[in-house]
Tab-separated table of C-alpha atoms in Angstrom:
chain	number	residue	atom	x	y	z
A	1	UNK	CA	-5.933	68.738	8.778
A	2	UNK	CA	-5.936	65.170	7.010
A	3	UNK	CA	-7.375	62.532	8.699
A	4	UNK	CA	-5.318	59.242	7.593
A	5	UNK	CA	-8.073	57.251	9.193
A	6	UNK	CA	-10.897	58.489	7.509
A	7	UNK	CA	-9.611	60.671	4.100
A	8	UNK	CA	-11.652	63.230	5.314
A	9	UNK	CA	-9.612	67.170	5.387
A	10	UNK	CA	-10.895	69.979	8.026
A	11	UNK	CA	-10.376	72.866	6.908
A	12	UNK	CA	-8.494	74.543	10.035
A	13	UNK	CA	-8.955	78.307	8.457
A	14	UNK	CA	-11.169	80.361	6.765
A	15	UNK	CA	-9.787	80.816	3.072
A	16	UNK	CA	-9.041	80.076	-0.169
A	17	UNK	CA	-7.765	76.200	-1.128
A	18	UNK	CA	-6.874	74.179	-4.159
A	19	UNK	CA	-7.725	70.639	-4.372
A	20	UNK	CA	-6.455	68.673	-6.788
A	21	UNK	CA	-6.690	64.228	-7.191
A	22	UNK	CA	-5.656	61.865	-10.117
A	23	UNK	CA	-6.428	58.334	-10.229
A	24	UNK	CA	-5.583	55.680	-12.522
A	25	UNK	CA	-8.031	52.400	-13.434
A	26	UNK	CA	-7.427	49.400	-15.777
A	27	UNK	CA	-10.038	47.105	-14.563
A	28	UNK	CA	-13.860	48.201	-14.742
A	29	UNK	CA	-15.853	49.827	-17.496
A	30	UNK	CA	-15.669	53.092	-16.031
A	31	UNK	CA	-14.017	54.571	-12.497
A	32	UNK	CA	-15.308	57.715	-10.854
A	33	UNK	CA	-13.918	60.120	-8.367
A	34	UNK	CA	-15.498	62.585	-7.007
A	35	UNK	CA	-14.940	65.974	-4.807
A	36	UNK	CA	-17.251	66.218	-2.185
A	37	UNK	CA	-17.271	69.356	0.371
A	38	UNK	CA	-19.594	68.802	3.217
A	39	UNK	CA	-21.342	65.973	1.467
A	40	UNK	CA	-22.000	68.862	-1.657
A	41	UNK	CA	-20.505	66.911	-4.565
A	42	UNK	CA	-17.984	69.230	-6.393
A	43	UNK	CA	-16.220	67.939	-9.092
A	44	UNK	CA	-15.200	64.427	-10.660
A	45	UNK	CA	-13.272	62.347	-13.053
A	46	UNK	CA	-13.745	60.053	-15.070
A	47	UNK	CA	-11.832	57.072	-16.946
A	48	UNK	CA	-13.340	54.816	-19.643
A	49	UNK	CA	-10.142	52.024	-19.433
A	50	UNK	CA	-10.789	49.103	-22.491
A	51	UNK	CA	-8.957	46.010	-22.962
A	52	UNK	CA	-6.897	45.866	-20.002
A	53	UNK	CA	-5.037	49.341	-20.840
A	54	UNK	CA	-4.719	51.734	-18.237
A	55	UNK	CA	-6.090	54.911	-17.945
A	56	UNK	CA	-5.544	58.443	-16.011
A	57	UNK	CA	-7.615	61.049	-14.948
A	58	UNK	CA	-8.171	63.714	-12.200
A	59	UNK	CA	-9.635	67.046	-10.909
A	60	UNK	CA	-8.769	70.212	-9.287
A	61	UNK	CA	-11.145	73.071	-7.790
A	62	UNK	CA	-10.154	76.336	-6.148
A	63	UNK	CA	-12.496	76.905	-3.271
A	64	UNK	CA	-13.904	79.572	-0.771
A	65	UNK	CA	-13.930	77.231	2.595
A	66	UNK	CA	-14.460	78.329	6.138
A	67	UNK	CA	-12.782	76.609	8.989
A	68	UNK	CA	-14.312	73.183	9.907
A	69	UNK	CA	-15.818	72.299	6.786
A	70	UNK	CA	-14.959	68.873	5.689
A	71	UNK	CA	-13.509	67.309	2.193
A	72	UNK	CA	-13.116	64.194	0.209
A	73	UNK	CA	-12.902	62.278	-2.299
A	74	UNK	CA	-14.886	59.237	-3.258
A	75	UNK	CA	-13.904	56.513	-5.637
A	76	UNK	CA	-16.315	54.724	-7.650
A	77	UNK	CA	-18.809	52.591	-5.284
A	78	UNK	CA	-15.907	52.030	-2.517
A	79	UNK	CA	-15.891	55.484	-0.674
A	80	UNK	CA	-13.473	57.769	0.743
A	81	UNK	CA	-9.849	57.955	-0.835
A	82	UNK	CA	-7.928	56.673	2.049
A	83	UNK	CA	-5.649	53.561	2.135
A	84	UNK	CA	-7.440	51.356	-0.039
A	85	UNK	CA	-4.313	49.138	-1.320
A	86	UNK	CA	-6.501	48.799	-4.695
A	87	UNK	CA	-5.960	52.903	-5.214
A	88	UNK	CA	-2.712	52.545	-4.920
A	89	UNK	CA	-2.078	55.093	-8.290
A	90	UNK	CA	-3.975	57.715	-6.372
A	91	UNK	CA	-3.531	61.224	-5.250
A	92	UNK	CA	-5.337	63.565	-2.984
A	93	UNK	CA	-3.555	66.850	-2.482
A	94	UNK	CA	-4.645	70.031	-1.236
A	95	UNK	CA	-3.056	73.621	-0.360
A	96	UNK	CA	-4.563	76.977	1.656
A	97	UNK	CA	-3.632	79.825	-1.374
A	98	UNK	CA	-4.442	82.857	1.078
């Protein structure tokens, strides 16, 4: 279940998930996102934007999860994904596969 409040997803069963985020920067030197899974980092992306143009990236990882774990992902220095109106080009989608 997604927590709005926090950005954080329990995993409520035992299985097999995709995860998948994109994010979009035009402003610093470099933006990072990363996937963490109980505090384990994952995966991440990365953008390079230059001279005010904008710049896409994103991740996705299929993963073995048991129920409870937890899952996020972080941007840059300014932590969890989660209504931050400066992320507004952001996405954070996940999906049990079986």
């Amino acid at each position: 279940m997604y927590n709005v409040h926090t950005g954080i997803v329990t995993i409520p069963v035992t299985g097999t998930y995709i995860f998948s985020f994109q994010f979009e920067d035009w402003v610093s030197g470099q933006m990072i996102a990363r996937l963490f899974v109980d505090g384990d980092h994952i995966v991440d992306g990365v953008v390079f934007p230059a001279d005010g143009r904008s710049e896409q990236a994103g991740n996705t990882a299929i993963l073995v999860l048991r129920q409870g774990q937890s899952v996020w992902v972080e941007m840059g220095d300014s932590g969890r994904l989660y209504g931050d109106p400066k992320y507004y080009l952001t996405s954070f989608t996940g999906a049990l596969l079986q």
